């Protein structure tokens, strides 16, 4: 039976780079992979973009209300309408790779679990656990609950300690209010901090 893997880390921990490396490793051995990301992640448009400058087009975007298992079946089948039947053999897809998995809904995270267990396709989901207010993203929370395997990808704070929290920066200043989702770009940036530096910026609270 295939497994669902959740590989998580703070911002700048190399999640997208690791995903693209896994895709390369599979394809170097002649195996087919599918790459996907939630449609809400507009950074890179329809591509996964690594901070090292590497990018790759996804095979499909996952709309917020979509059945992710059905999407995988559709793209695994290609142009063969018979392969869309419920008994489709999914073996040609060796692995499903999902970037920015924290933006999935809990139901879509459950769908990834079903893809691994029922369709026997390994699923590697990459994302962050919490937002800039230390509150869990719903998709990440569900993946932490159900994934067969959890792996933390580590990065460092500006002080040199291990970074565990994500902070939002607008106009050069840390902000601790606003919507949970604001995509990294020209208007909004993020910095990963250790617990000590995070508390220093928030004035000592973990839920500013």
mmCIF file of C-alpha atoms in Angstrom:
data_model
loop_
_atom_site.group_PDB
_atom_site.id
_atom_site.type_symbol
_atom_site.label_atom_id
_atom_site.label_comp_id
_atom_site.label_asym_id
_atom_site.label_seq_id
_atom_site.Cartn_x
_atom_site.Cartn_y
_atom_site.Cartn_z
ATOM 1 C CA UNK A 1 0.000 0.000 0.000
ATOM 2 C CA UNK A 2 1.252 3.466 -0.906
ATOM 3 C CA UNK A 3 1.513 6.168 1.749
ATOM 4 C CA UNK A 4 0.651 9.826 2.233
ATOM 5 C CA UNK A 5 3.668 11.892 3.226
ATOM 6 C CA UNK A 6 3.464 15.417 4.642
ATOM 7 C CA UNK A 7 6.729 17.325 4.505
ATOM 8 C CA UNK A 8 6.374 20.629 6.280
ATOM 9 C CA UNK A 9 8.559 23.523 7.295
ATOM 10 C CA UNK A 10 8.656 27.246 7.875
ATOM 11 C CA UNK A 11 8.974 29.639 4.957
ATOM 12 C CA UNK A 12 12.286 29.343 3.082
ATOM 13 C CA UNK A 13 12.929 25.783 4.239
ATOM 14 C CA UNK A 14 13.280 24.529 0.675
ATOM 15 C CA UNK A 15 9.927 22.775 0.301
ATOM 16 C CA UNK A 16 9.378 23.592 -3.376
ATOM 17 C CA UNK A 17 13.005 22.835 -4.188
ATOM 18 C CA UNK A 18 12.701 19.446 -2.498
ATOM 19 C CA UNK A 19 9.482 18.693 -4.401
ATOM 20 C CA UNK A 20 11.060 19.509 -7.748
ATOM 21 C CA UNK A 21 14.063 17.349 -6.888
ATOM 22 C CA UNK A 22 11.772 14.409 -6.110
ATOM 23 C CA UNK A 23 10.015 14.890 -9.463
ATOM 24 C CA UNK A 24 13.379 14.908 -11.223
ATOM 25 C CA UNK A 25 14.480 11.733 -9.434
ATOM 26 C CA UNK A 26 11.344 9.841 -10.471
ATOM 27 C CA UNK A 27 11.506 11.002 -14.075
ATOM 28 C CA UNK A 28 15.209 10.287 -14.360
ATOM 29 C CA UNK A 29 14.240 6.648 -13.772
ATOM 30 C CA UNK A 30 11.550 6.751 -16.434
ATOM 31 C CA UNK A 31 8.603 7.027 -14.058
ATOM 32 C CA UNK A 32 5.633 9.341 -14.451
ATOM 33 C CA UNK A 33 4.696 11.898 -11.817
ATOM 34 C CA UNK A 34 1.851 14.375 -11.476
ATOM 35 C CA UNK A 35 2.485 17.831 -10.003
ATOM 36 C CA UNK A 36 -0.307 19.934 -8.530
ATOM 37 C CA UNK A 37 -0.932 22.907 -6.285
ATOM 38 C CA UNK A 38 -4.017 24.703 -4.931
ATOM 39 C CA UNK A 39 -5.391 27.308 -7.320
ATOM 40 C CA UNK A 40 -5.387 29.922 -4.553
ATOM 41 C CA UNK A 41 -1.584 29.987 -4.740
ATOM 42 C CA UNK A 42 -1.125 32.581 -7.466
ATOM 43 C CA UNK A 43 2.632 32.877 -7.024
ATOM 44 C CA UNK A 44 4.167 31.601 -10.225
ATOM 45 C CA UNK A 45 0.727 31.394 -11.843
ATOM 46 C CA UNK A 46 0.496 27.755 -12.956
ATOM 47 C CA UNK A 47 4.065 26.886 -12.001
ATOM 48 C CA UNK A 48 5.829 25.727 -8.865
ATOM 49 C CA UNK A 49 8.591 28.241 -8.218
ATOM 50 C CA UNK A 50 11.597 27.537 -6.048
ATOM 51 C CA UNK A 51 13.442 30.378 -4.348
ATOM 52 C CA UNK A 52 16.589 28.989 -5.991
ATOM 53 C CA UNK A 53 15.133 30.067 -9.329
ATOM 54 C CA UNK A 54 13.960 26.652 -10.542
ATOM 55 C CA UNK A 55 10.370 26.385 -11.686
ATOM 56 C CA UNK A 56 8.095 23.927 -13.402
ATOM 57 C CA UNK A 57 4.549 23.958 -14.719
ATOM 58 C CA UNK A 58 2.081 21.916 -12.702
ATOM 59 C CA UNK A 59 -0.055 19.281 -14.373
ATOM 60 C CA UNK A 60 -3.158 20.762 -12.796
ATOM 61 C CA UNK A 61 -4.392 23.311 -10.285
ATOM 62 C CA UNK A 62 -6.728 22.288 -7.454
ATOM 63 C CA UNK A 63 -9.744 24.620 -7.149
ATOM 64 C CA UNK A 64 -10.965 25.243 -3.615
ATOM 65 C CA UNK A 65 -14.118 23.144 -4.026
ATOM 66 C CA UNK A 66 -12.676 20.409 -6.251
ATOM 67 C CA UNK A 67 -12.595 16.663 -5.610
ATOM 68 C CA UNK A 68 -8.850 16.118 -5.719
ATOM 69 C CA UNK A 69 -9.126 12.377 -6.306
ATOM 70 C CA UNK A 70 -11.283 12.952 -9.373
ATOM 71 C CA UNK A 71 -8.763 15.467 -10.686
ATOM 72 C CA UNK A 72 -5.951 12.956 -10.304
ATOM 73 C CA UNK A 73 -7.989 10.274 -12.086
ATOM 74 C CA UNK A 74 -8.720 12.669 -14.940
ATOM 75 C CA UNK A 75 -5.106 13.699 -15.446
ATOM 76 C CA UNK A 76 -3.768 10.189 -14.934
ATOM 77 C CA UNK A 77 -6.095 8.932 -17.662
ATOM 78 C CA UNK A 78 -5.091 11.554 -20.198
ATOM 79 C CA UNK A 79 -7.243 11.432 -23.318
ATOM 80 C CA UNK A 80 -8.556 7.913 -22.774
ATOM 81 C CA UNK A 81 -12.250 8.216 -21.753
ATOM 82 C CA UNK A 82 -12.393 4.542 -20.744
ATOM 83 C CA UNK A 83 -9.718 5.191 -18.126
ATOM 84 C CA UNK A 84 -12.041 7.553 -16.310
ATOM 85 C CA UNK A 85 -14.164 4.646 -15.130
ATOM 86 C CA UNK A 86 -14.162 3.821 -11.419
ATOM 87 C CA UNK A 87 -12.034 0.698 -11.899
ATOM 88 C CA UNK A 88 -9.244 2.555 -13.704
ATOM 89 C CA UNK A 89 -5.760 1.158 -13.185
ATOM 90 C CA UNK A 90 -3.723 4.081 -11.814
ATOM 91 C CA UNK A 91 -0.360 2.295 -11.998
ATOM 92 C CA UNK A 92 1.107 4.553 -14.747
ATOM 93 C CA UNK A 93 1.365 7.387 -12.207
ATOM 94 C CA UNK A 94 4.281 6.622 -9.891
ATOM 95 C CA UNK A 95 3.794 9.587 -7.554
ATOM 96 C CA UNK A 96 1.596 12.623 -6.895
ATOM 97 C CA UNK A 97 3.426 15.726 -5.668
ATOM 98 C CA UNK A 98 1.432 18.594 -4.142
ATOM 99 C CA UNK A 99 2.981 21.970 -3.327
ATOM 100 C CA UNK A 100 1.525 24.543 -0.892
ATOM 101 C CA UNK A 101 -0.645 21.813 0.620
ATOM 102 C CA UNK A 102 -1.641 24.016 3.576
ATOM 103 C CA UNK A 103 -4.118 25.723 1.233
ATOM 104 C CA UNK A 104 -6.083 22.519 0.658
ATOM 105 C CA UNK A 105 -9.363 21.987 2.452
ATOM 106 C CA UNK A 106 -9.538 19.203 5.058
ATOM 107 C CA UNK A 107 -11.718 17.248 2.629
ATOM 108 C CA UNK A 108 -9.052 17.548 -0.059
ATOM 109 C CA UNK A 109 -6.419 16.340 2.403
ATOM 110 C CA UNK A 110 -8.660 13.317 2.996
ATOM 111 C CA UNK A 111 -8.734 12.879 -0.773
ATOM 112 C CA UNK A 112 -4.937 12.646 -0.841
ATOM 113 C CA UNK A 113 -5.144 9.899 1.774
ATOM 114 C CA UNK A 114 -7.625 7.973 -0.378
ATOM 115 C CA UNK A 115 -5.394 8.341 -3.436
ATOM 116 C CA UNK A 116 -2.537 6.738 -1.528
ATOM 117 C CA UNK A 117 -4.551 3.966 0.133
ATOM 118 C CA UNK A 118 -7.188 3.130 -2.478
ATOM 119 C CA UNK A 119 -5.360 3.992 -5.717
ATOM 120 C CA UNK A 120 -1.930 2.881 -4.478
ATOM 121 C CA UNK A 121 -0.198 6.090 -5.568
ATOM 122 C CA UNK A 122 2.350 7.587 -3.172
ATOM 123 C CA UNK A 123 1.403 11.174 -2.353
ATOM 124 C CA UNK A 124 4.008 13.678 -1.190
ATOM 125 C CA UNK A 125 2.449 16.900 0.083
ATOM 126 C CA UNK A 126 4.608 19.912 0.948
ATOM 127 C CA UNK A 127 3.487 22.905 2.986
ATOM 128 C CA UNK A 128 3.669 24.984 6.144
ATOM 129 C CA UNK A 129 1.886 24.223 9.400
ATOM 130 C CA UNK A 130 0.829 27.635 10.691
ATOM 131 C CA UNK A 131 0.169 31.158 9.508
ATOM 132 C CA UNK A 132 1.758 34.419 10.662
ATOM 133 C CA UNK A 133 -0.408 34.325 13.819
ATOM 134 C CA UNK A 134 0.734 30.773 14.699
ATOM 135 C CA UNK A 135 -2.711 29.392 13.784
ATOM 136 C CA UNK A 136 -2.870 26.156 11.817
ATOM 137 C CA UNK A 137 -3.960 26.146 8.201
ATOM 138 C CA UNK A 138 -6.936 23.764 7.904
ATOM 139 C CA UNK A 139 -5.266 21.679 5.207
ATOM 140 C CA UNK A 140 -2.035 21.375 7.137
ATOM 141 C CA UNK A 141 -3.858 20.488 10.354
ATOM 142 C CA UNK A 142 -5.660 17.638 8.622
ATOM 143 C CA UNK A 143 -2.482 16.355 6.992
ATOM 144 C CA UNK A 144 -0.763 16.312 10.375
ATOM 145 C CA UNK A 145 -3.639 14.174 11.638
ATOM 146 C CA UNK A 146 -3.803 11.589 8.860
ATOM 147 C CA UNK A 147 -0.474 11.392 6.996
ATOM 148 C CA UNK A 148 1.369 8.100 7.269
ATOM 149 C CA UNK A 149 4.680 9.927 7.486
ATOM 150 C CA UNK A 150 5.611 13.393 8.767
ATOM 151 C CA UNK A 151 8.924 15.062 8.001
ATOM 152 C CA UNK A 152 10.056 18.520 9.056
ATOM 153 C CA UNK A 153 12.201 20.490 6.613
ATOM 154 C CA UNK A 154 14.340 22.845 8.634
ATOM 155 C CA UNK A 155 15.583 26.372 8.095
ATOM 156 C CA UNK A 156 17.233 28.982 10.301
ATOM 157 C CA UNK A 157 16.163 32.270 11.842
ATOM 158 C CA UNK A 158 18.118 35.489 11.321
ATOM 159 C CA UNK A 159 19.724 34.842 14.726
ATOM 160 C CA UNK A 160 20.957 31.411 13.671
ATOM 161 C CA UNK A 161 18.502 29.329 15.672
ATOM 162 C CA UNK A 162 16.003 26.953 14.089
ATOM 163 C CA UNK A 163 13.088 28.897 12.581
ATOM 164 C CA UNK A 164 9.619 27.597 13.442
ATOM 165 C CA UNK A 165 7.258 30.557 12.932
ATOM 166 C CA UNK A 166 6.280 32.564 9.851
ATOM 167 C CA UNK A 167 5.895 36.337 10.067
ATOM 168 C CA UNK A 168 4.215 38.653 7.575
ATOM 169 C CA UNK A 169 5.890 41.870 6.466
ATOM 170 C CA UNK A 170 3.998 44.702 4.771
ATOM 171 C CA UNK A 171 5.730 47.961 3.885
ATOM 172 C CA UNK A 172 8.851 46.845 5.695
ATOM 173 C CA UNK A 173 7.042 46.238 9.006
ATOM 174 C CA UNK A 174 5.839 43.093 10.734
ATOM 175 C CA UNK A 175 2.048 42.826 10.845
ATOM 176 C CA UNK A 176 -0.041 40.473 12.962
ATOM 177 C CA UNK A 177 -3.565 41.049 11.721
ATOM 178 C CA UNK A 178 -5.313 40.396 8.432
ATOM 179 C CA UNK A 179 -6.567 37.419 6.488
ATOM 180 C CA UNK A 180 -4.911 34.049 6.847
ATOM 181 C CA UNK A 181 -3.976 33.897 3.171
ATOM 182 C CA UNK A 182 -1.856 36.572 1.507
ATOM 183 C CA UNK A 183 0.436 35.274 -1.214
ATOM 184 C CA UNK A 184 4.102 36.198 -1.016
ATOM 185 C CA UNK A 185 4.937 38.860 -3.609
ATOM 186 C CA UNK A 186 5.481 42.575 -4.137
ATOM 187 C CA UNK A 187 2.972 43.743 -1.517
ATOM 188 C CA UNK A 188 3.570 41.067 1.121
ATOM 189 C CA UNK A 189 6.715 39.276 2.220
ATOM 190 C CA UNK A 190 7.400 36.677 4.881
ATOM 191 C CA UNK A 191 10.267 35.924 7.236
ATOM 192 C CA UNK A 192 10.806 32.760 9.259
ATOM 193 C CA UNK A 193 11.754 33.303 12.903
ATOM 194 C CA UNK A 194 12.677 31.214 15.913
ATOM 195 C CA UNK A 195 10.426 31.309 18.973
ATOM 196 C CA UNK A 196 12.538 33.910 20.747
ATOM 197 C CA UNK A 197 12.645 36.339 17.826
ATOM 198 C CA UNK A 198 8.944 35.847 17.147
ATOM 199 C CA UNK A 199 8.045 36.755 20.731
ATOM 200 C CA UNK A 200 10.326 39.750 20.512
ATOM 201 C CA UNK A 201 8.428 41.051 17.451
ATOM 202 C CA UNK A 202 4.968 40.365 18.936
ATOM 203 C CA UNK A 203 5.676 41.804 22.362
ATOM 204 C CA UNK A 204 5.593 38.426 24.039
ATOM 205 C CA UNK A 205 2.388 36.871 22.735
ATOM 206 C CA UNK A 206 1.965 33.757 20.599
ATOM 207 C CA UNK A 207 -1.448 34.795 19.294
ATOM 208 C CA UNK A 208 -1.115 38.483 18.434
#
